[in-house]
Coordinates of C-alpha atoms in Angstrom, one line a residue:
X1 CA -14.2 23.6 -34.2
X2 CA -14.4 20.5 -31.5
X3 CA -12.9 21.6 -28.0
X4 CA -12.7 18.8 -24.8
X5 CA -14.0 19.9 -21.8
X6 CA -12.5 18.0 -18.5
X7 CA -13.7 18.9 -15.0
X8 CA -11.5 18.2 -11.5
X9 CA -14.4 15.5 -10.7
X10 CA -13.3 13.6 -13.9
X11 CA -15.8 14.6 -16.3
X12 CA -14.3 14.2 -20.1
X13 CA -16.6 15.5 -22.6
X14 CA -16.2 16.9 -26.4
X15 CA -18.1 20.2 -27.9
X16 CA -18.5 21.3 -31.5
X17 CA -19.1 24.9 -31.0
X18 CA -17.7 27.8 -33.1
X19 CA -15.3 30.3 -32.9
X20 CA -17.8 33.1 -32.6
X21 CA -19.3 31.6 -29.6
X22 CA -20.0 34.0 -26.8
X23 CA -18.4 32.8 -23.2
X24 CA -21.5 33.0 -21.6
X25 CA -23.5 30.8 -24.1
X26 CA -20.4 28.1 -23.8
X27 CA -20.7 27.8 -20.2
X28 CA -24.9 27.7 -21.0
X29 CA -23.5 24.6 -22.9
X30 CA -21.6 22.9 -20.2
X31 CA -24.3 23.2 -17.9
X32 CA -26.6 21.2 -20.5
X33 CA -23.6 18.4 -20.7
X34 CA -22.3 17.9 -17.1
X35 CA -25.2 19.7 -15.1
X36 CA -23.3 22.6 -13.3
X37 CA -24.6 25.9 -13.3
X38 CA -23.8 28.5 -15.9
X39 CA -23.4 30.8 -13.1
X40 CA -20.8 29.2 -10.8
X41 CA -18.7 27.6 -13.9
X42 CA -15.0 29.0 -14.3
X43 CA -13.3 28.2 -17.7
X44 CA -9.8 28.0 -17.9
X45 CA -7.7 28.1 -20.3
X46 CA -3.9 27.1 -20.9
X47 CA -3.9 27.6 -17.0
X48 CA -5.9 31.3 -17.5
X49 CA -8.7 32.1 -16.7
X50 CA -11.5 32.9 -18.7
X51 CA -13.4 36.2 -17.6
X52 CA -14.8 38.5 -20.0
X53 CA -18.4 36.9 -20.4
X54 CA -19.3 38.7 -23.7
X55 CA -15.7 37.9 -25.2
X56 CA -15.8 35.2 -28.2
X57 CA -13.8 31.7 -27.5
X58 CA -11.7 32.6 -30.6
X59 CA -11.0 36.3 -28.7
X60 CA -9.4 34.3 -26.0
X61 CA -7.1 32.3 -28.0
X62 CA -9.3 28.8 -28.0
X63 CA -7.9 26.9 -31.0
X64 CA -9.3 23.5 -32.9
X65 CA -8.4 20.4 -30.6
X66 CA -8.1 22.9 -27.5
X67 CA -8.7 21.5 -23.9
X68 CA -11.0 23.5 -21.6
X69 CA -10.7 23.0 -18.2
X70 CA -14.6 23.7 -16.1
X71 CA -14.9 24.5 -12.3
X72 CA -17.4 25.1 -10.4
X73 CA -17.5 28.1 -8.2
X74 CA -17.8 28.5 -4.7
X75 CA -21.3 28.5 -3.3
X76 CA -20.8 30.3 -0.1
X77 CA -22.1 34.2 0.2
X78 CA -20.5 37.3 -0.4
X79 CA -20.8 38.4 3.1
X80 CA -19.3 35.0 4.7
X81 CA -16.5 35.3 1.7
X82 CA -15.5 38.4 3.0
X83 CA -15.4 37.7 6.4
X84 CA -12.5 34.8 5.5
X85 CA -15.8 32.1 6.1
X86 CA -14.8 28.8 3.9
X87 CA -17.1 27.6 1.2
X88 CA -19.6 25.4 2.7
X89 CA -22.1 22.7 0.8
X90 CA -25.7 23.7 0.7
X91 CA -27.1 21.2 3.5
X92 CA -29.3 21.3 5.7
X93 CA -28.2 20.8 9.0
X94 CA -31.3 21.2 11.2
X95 CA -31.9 18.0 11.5
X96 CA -28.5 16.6 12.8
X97 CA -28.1 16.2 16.3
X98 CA -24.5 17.1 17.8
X99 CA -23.1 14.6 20.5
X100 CA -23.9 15.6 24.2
X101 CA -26.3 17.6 23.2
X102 CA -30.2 17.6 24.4
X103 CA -32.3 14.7 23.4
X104 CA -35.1 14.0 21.4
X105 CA -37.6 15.4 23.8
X106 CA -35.7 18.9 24.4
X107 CA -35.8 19.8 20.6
X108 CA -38.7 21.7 19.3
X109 CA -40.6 19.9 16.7
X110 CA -40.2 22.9 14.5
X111 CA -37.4 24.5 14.7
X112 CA -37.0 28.1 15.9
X113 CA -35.9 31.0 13.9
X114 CA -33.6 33.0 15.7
X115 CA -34.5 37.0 15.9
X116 CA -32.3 39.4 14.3
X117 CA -30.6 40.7 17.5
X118 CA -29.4 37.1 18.3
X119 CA -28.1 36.8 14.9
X120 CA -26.2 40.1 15.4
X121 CA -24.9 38.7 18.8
X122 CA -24.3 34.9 17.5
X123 CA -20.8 34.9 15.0
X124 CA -21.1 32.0 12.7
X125 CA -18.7 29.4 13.7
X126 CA -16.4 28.6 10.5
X127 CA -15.7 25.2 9.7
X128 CA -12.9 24.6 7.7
X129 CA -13.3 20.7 6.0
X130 CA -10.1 21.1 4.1
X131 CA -8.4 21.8 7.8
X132 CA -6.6 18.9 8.5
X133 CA -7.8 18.6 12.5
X134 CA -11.1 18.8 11.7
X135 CA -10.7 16.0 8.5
X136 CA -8.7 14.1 11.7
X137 CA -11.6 14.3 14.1
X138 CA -14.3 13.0 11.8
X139 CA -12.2 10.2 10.7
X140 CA -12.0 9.5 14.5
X141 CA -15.4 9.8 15.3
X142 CA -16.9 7.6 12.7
X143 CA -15.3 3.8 12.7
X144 CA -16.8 3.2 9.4
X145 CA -14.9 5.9 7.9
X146 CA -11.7 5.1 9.4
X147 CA -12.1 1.4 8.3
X148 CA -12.2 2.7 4.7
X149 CA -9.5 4.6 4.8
X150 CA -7.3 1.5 6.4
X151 CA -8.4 -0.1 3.2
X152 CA -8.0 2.6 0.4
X153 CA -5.0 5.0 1.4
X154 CA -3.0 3.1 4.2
X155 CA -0.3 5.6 4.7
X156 CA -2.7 8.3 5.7
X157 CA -4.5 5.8 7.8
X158 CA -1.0 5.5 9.7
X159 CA -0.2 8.8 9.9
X160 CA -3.6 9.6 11.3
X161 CA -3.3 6.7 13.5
X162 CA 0.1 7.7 15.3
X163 CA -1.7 10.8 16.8
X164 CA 0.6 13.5 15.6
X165 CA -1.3 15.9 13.8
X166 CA 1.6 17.9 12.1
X167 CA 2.5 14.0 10.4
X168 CA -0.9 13.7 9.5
X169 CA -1.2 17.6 7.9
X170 CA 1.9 16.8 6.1
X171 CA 0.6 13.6 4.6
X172 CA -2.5 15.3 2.9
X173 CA -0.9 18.1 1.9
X174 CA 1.7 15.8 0.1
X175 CA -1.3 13.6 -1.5
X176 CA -3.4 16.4 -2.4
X177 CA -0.3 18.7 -4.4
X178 CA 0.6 15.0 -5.8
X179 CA -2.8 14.2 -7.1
X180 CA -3.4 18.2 -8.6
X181 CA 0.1 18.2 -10.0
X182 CA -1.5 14.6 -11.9
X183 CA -4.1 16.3 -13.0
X184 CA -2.7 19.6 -14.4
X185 CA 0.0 17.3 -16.0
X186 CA -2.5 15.2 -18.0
X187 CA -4.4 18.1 -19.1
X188 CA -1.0 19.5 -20.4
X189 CA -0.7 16.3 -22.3
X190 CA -4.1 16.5 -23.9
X191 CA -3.9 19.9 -24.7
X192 CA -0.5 19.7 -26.7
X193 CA -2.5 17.5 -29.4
X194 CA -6.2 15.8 -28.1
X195 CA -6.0 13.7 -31.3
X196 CA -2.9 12.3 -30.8
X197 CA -2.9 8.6 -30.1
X198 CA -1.1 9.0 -26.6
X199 CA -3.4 11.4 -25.4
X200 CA -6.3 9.4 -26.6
X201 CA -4.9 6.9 -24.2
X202 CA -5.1 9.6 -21.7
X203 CA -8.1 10.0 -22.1
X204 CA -9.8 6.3 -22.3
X205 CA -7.3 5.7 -19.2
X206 CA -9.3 8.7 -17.4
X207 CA -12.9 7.8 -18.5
X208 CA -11.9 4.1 -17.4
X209 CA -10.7 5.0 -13.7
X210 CA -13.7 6.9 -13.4
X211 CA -15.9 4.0 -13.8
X212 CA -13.6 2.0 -11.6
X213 CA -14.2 4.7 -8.7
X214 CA -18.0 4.4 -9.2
X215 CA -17.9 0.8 -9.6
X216 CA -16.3 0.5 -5.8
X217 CA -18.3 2.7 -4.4
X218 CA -21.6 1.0 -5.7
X219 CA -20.0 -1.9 -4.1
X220 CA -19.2 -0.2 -0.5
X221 CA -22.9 1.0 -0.5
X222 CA -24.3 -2.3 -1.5
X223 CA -22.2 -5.3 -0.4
X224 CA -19.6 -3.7 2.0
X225 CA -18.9 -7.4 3.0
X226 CA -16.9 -7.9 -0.3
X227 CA -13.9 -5.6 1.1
X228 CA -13.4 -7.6 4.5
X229 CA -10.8 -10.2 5.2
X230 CA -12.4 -14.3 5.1
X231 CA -10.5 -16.4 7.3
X232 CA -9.6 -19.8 5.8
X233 CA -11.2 -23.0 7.4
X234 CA -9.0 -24.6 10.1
X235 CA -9.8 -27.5 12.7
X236 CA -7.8 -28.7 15.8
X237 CA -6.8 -32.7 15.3
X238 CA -3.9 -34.6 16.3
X239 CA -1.5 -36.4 14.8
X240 CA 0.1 -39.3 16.7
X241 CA -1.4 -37.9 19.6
X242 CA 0.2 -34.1 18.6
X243 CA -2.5 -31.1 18.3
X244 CA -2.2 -29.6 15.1
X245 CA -3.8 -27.1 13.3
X246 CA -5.0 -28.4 9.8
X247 CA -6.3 -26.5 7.1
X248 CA -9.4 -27.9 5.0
X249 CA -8.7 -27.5 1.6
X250 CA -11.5 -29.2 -1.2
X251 CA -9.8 -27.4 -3.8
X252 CA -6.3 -29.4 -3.0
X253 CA -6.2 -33.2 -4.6
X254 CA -3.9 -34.5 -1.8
X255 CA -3.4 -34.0 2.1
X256 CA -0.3 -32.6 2.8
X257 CA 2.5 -31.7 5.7
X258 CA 5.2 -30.4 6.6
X259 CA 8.4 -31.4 7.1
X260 CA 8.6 -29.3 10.2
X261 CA 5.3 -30.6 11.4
X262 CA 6.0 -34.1 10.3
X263 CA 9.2 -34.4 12.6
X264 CA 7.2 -32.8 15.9
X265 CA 4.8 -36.0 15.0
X266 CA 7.6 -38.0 15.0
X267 CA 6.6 -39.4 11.7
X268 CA 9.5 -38.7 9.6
X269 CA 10.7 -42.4 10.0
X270 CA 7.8 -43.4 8.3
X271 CA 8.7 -41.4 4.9
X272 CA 8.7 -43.0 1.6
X273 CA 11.0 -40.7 -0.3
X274 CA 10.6 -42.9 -3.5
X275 CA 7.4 -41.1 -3.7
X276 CA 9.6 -37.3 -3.6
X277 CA 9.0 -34.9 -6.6
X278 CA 7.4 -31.4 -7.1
X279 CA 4.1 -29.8 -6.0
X280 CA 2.5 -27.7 -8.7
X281 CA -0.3 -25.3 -8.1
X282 CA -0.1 -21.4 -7.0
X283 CA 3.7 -21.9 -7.2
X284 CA 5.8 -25.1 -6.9
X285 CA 7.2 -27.0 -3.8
X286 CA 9.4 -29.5 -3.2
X287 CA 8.0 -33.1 -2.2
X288 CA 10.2 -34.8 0.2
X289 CA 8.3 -38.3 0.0
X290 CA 4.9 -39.6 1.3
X291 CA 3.6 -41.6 4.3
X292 CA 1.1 -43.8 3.6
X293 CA -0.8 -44.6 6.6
X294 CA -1.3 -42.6 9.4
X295 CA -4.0 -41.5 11.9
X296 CA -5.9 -38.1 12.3
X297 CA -7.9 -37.6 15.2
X298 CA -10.6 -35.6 14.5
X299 CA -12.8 -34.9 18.3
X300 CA -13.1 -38.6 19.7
X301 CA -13.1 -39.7 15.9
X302 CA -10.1 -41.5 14.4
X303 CA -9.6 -41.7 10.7
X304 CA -7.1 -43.2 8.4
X305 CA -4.9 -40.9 5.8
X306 CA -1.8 -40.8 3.7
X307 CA 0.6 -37.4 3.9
X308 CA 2.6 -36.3 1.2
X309 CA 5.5 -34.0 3.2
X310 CA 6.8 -31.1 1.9
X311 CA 9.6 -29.4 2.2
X312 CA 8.9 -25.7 2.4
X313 CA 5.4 -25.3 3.6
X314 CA 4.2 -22.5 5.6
X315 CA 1.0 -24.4 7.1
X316 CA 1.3 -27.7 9.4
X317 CA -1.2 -29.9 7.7
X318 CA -3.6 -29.2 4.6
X319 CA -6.7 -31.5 4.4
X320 CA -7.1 -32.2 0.8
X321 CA -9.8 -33.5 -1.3
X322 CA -8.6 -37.2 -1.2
X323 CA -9.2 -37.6 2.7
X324 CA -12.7 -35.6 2.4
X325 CA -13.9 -37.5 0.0
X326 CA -12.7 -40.9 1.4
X327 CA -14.8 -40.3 4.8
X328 CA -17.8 -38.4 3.3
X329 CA -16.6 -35.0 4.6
X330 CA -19.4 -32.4 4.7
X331 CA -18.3 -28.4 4.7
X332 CA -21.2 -26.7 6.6
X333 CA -20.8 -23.1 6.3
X334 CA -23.9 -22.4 7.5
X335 CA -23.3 -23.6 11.4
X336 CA -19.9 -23.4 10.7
X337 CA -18.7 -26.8 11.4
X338 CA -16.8 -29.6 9.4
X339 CA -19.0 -32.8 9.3
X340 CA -17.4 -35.9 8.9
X341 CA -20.0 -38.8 7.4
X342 CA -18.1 -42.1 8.1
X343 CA -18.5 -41.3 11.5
X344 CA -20.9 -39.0 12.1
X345 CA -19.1 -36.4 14.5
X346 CA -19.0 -32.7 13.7
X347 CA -16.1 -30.4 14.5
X348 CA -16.5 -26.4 14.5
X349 CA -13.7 -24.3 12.6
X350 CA -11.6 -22.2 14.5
X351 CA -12.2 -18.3 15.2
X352 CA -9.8 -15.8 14.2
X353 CA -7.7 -15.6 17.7
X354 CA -7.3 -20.1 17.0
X355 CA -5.8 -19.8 13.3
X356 CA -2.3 -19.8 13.0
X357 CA -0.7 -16.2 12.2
X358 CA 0.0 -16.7 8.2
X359 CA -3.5 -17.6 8.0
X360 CA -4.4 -14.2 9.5
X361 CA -2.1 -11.8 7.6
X362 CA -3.7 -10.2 4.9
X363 CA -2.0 -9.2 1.6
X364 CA -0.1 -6.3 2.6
X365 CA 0.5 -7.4 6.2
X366 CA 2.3 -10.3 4.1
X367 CA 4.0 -8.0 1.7
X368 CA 5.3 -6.1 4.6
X369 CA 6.4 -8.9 6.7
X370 CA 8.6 -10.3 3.6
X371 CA 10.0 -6.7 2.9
X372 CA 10.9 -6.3 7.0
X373 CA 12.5 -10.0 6.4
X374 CA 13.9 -9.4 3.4
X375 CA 15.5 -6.0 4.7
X376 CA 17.0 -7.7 8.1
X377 CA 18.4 -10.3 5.8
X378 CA 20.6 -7.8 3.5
X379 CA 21.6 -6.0 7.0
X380 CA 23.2 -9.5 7.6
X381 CA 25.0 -10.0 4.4
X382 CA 26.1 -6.4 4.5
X383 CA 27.3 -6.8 8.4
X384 CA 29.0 -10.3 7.4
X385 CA 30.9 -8.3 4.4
X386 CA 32.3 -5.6 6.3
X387 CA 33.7 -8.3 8.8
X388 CA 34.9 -10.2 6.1
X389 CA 36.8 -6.9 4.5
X390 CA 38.1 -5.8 7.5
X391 CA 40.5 -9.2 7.9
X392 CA 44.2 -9.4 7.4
X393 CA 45.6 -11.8 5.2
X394 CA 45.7 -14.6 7.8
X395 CA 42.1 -14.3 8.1
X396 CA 42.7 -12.3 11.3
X397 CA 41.0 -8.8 11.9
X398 CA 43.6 -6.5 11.5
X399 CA 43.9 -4.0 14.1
X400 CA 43.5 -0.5 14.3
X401 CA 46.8 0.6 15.2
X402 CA 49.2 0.0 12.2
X403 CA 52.6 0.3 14.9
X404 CA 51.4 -2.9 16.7
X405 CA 52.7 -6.0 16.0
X406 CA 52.6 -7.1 12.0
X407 CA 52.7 -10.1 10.6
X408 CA 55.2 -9.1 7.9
X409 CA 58.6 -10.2 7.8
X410 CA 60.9 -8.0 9.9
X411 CA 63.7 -7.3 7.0
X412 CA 61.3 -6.1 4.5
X413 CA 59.9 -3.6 6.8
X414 CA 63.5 -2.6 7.7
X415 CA 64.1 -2.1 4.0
X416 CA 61.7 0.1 3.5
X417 CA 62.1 2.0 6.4
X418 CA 65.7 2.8 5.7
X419 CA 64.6 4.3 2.5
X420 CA 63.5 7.4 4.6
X421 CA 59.8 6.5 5.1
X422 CA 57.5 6.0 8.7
X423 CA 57.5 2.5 10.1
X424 CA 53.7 2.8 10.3
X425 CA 53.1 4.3 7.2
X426 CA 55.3 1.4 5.9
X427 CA 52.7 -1.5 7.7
X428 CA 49.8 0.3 6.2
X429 CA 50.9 0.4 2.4
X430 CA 52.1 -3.7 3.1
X431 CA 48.7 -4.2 4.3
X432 CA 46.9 -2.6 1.4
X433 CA 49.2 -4.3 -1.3
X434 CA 49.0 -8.0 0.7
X435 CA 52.9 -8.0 1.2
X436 CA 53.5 -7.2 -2.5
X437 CA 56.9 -5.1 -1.4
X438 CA 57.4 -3.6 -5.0
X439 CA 53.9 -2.4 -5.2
X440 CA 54.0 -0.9 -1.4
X441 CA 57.3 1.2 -2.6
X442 CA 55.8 2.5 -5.6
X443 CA 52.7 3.6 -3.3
X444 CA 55.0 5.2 -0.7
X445 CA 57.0 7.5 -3.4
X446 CA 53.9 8.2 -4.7
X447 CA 52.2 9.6 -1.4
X448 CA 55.7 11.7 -0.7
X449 CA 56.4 13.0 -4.0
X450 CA 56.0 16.6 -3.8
X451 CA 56.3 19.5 -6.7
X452 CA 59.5 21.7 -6.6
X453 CA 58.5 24.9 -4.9
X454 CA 55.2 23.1 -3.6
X455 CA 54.9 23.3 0.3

């Protein structure tokens, strides 16, 4: 019979074995295929575990097309297990040096065995690294770390960031219960029927995250550079003698500006809107028209460009390909600098305090930015309803107290009144119904008919 074996690191792997097969020579097995040790593998089974070592896999209910579910034991001793000591790595901490501590000179060059009295005398200190304060202290104390975890689980990051540990316990404990509830979940699926075609989907889908997880972390060991932000290339220049921040753009086929840039240049009187249409290229934009000559000052450099303004754009000026090529424009990364052949002169780009502040947001600063703006915007257009449902039918806000003055007429409200019902309770129905006198009646019997017999 063939049986899949999953670990909790990920490992998916399938065994022909027979029923007959002791437990002991299975786990021998799975030591061959995924290199733990026979002797600190757990086997479970449909959520049991599987203990008997001398008991067959068909004695313990393991069926064609079952899933097996292997975990590896802890390593720590008996003596520390019993003493409530948590599981610790095998490592070798000799060689680590703890922060204050002595230097370099004032350690031994072999380190000293302590005698048996001393470790008698000495308790082992336990250290807990599921416990969230100490998880919260290394993040602190190693940048690096903390810089990953801005970049691969942000909420934690936050929650560790905002210095209450009892937000930050309750964040992992909520991610880790998530991510084993996951996992017992997709082994559930597998196990119903490992051939199905949704489970072998389940199964691909794990095999392929898992060479997604070691395909990022070969890339954080070897090129850590890939995961930071690049800051787009931005000079200063004026623009009828107005500082502007332009972007250089060789991938763009025109120069471009905004409208809003355009009239703090005072260069909107110059617009050819014959030339108006639409923008195509990571979205579309409207193109309000185009001015065809107009000066850039580039450092003491002047040079000649047309501007094609658009309507909603969220940079002031982008240097496109036509006005670079046109002056011989050089991009030199290596010193940094924007070289500008016609004339010779050299500009640097700007740092990352000079951009502008949409050129420094990254994705999800962006995201959340549009969600905060998006949110404040619905806040308006609920406030503006409410103000809108709480006017009268003059347009007025009506007011709170119904026995004030109304603006219905006088004789219907005496009408009503005289059939035996409460002046205010007679303003409120009008206001409900807009006036509609028939439809107010019918509301007022309704709200003082009472049952025979019915207090």
């Amino acid at each position: 019979m063939k049986v899949t074996v999953t670990t909790l690191a990920g490992d998916v792997f399938t065994l022909d074995v027979s029923p007959e097969l002791e437990l002991v020579n299975f786990k021998a097995l799975c030591e061959f295929e995924c290199g733990v040790s026979s002797e600190q593998c757990l086997v479970h089974h449909e959520g049991r575990l599987l203990q008997d070592p001398q008991k067959t896999l068909g004695g313990f209910g393991v069926k064609d097309g079952d899933m097996l579910l292997l975990q590896q034991r802890s390593t720590a001793p008996p003596q520390a297990q019993q003493r409530g000591a948590p599981s610790m790595l095998n490592m070798d901490f000799s060689q680590i040096q703890i922060p204050g501590a002595a230097g370099p000179s004032a350690v031994s060059q072999r380190p000293t065995v302590p005698s048996s009295e001393q470790q008698q005398r000495v308790p082992p200190v336990p250290v807990n690294e599921n416990d969230p304060a100490h998880l919260r202290q290394m993040f602190l104390n190693d940048p690096h770390q903390l810089s990953l975890l801005k970049e691969r689980n942000r909420p934690l990051a936050d929650a560790l960031l905002s210095g209450d540990l009892g937000k930050f316990a309750e964040v992992l404990d909520k991610q880790r219960r998530e991510r084993v509830e996951k996992e017992l979940m997709q082994i559930r699926m597998m196990n119903a029927n490992p051939f199905d075609a949704s489970a072998q989907q389940q199964i691909e889908e794990t095999i392929r995250l898992k060479n997604v997880d070691a395909n990022m972390e070969t890339a954080m060991e070897h090129s850590p550079e890939s995961f930071g932000q690049v800051l787009m290339l931005y000079i200063d220049c004026k623009v009828n003698f107005h500082p502007v921040k332009a972007f250089v753009d060789s991938g763009a086929q025109m120069t471009i500006m905004s409208q809003a840039c355009a009239e703090r240049c005072n260069i909107m009187r110059l617009v050819d809107k014959r030339w108006a249409g639409v923008a195509k290229g990571v979205g579309t934009q409207k193109i309000i028209g185009r001015v065809h000559l107009g000066q850039i000052q580039i450092g003491p450099a002047f040079l000649q460009s047309s501007f094609a303004i658009l309507e909603d754009q969220p940079m002031d000026m982008l240097l496109g390909l036509d006005m670079l090529k046109r002056h011989q424009c050089c991009i030199d990364l290596k010193n940094n600098l924007l070289r500008i052949g016609t004339t010779g002169t050299e500009t640097a780009f700007l740092g990352e305090a000079d951009v502008p502040i949409c050129a420094r947001l990254n994705r999800t600063e962006s995201m959340e930015h549009t969600a905060l703006e998006s949110e404040d915007k619905q806040l308006a257009e609920a406030l503006q309803r409410s103000s809108q449902d709480t006017a009268g039918p003059s347009g007025s806000t009506v007011a709170s107290n119904p026995s004030q003055q109304s603006s219905f007429p006088e004789a219907t409200i005496s009408e009503l009144v005289a059939m035996g019902f409460q002046r205010d309770d007679v303003i409120t129905e009008l206001q409900r119904h807009n006036g509609d006198k028939q439809t107010a009646i019918a509301s007022l019997f309704a709200k003082n008919f009472k049952i025979p017999g019915q207090k």
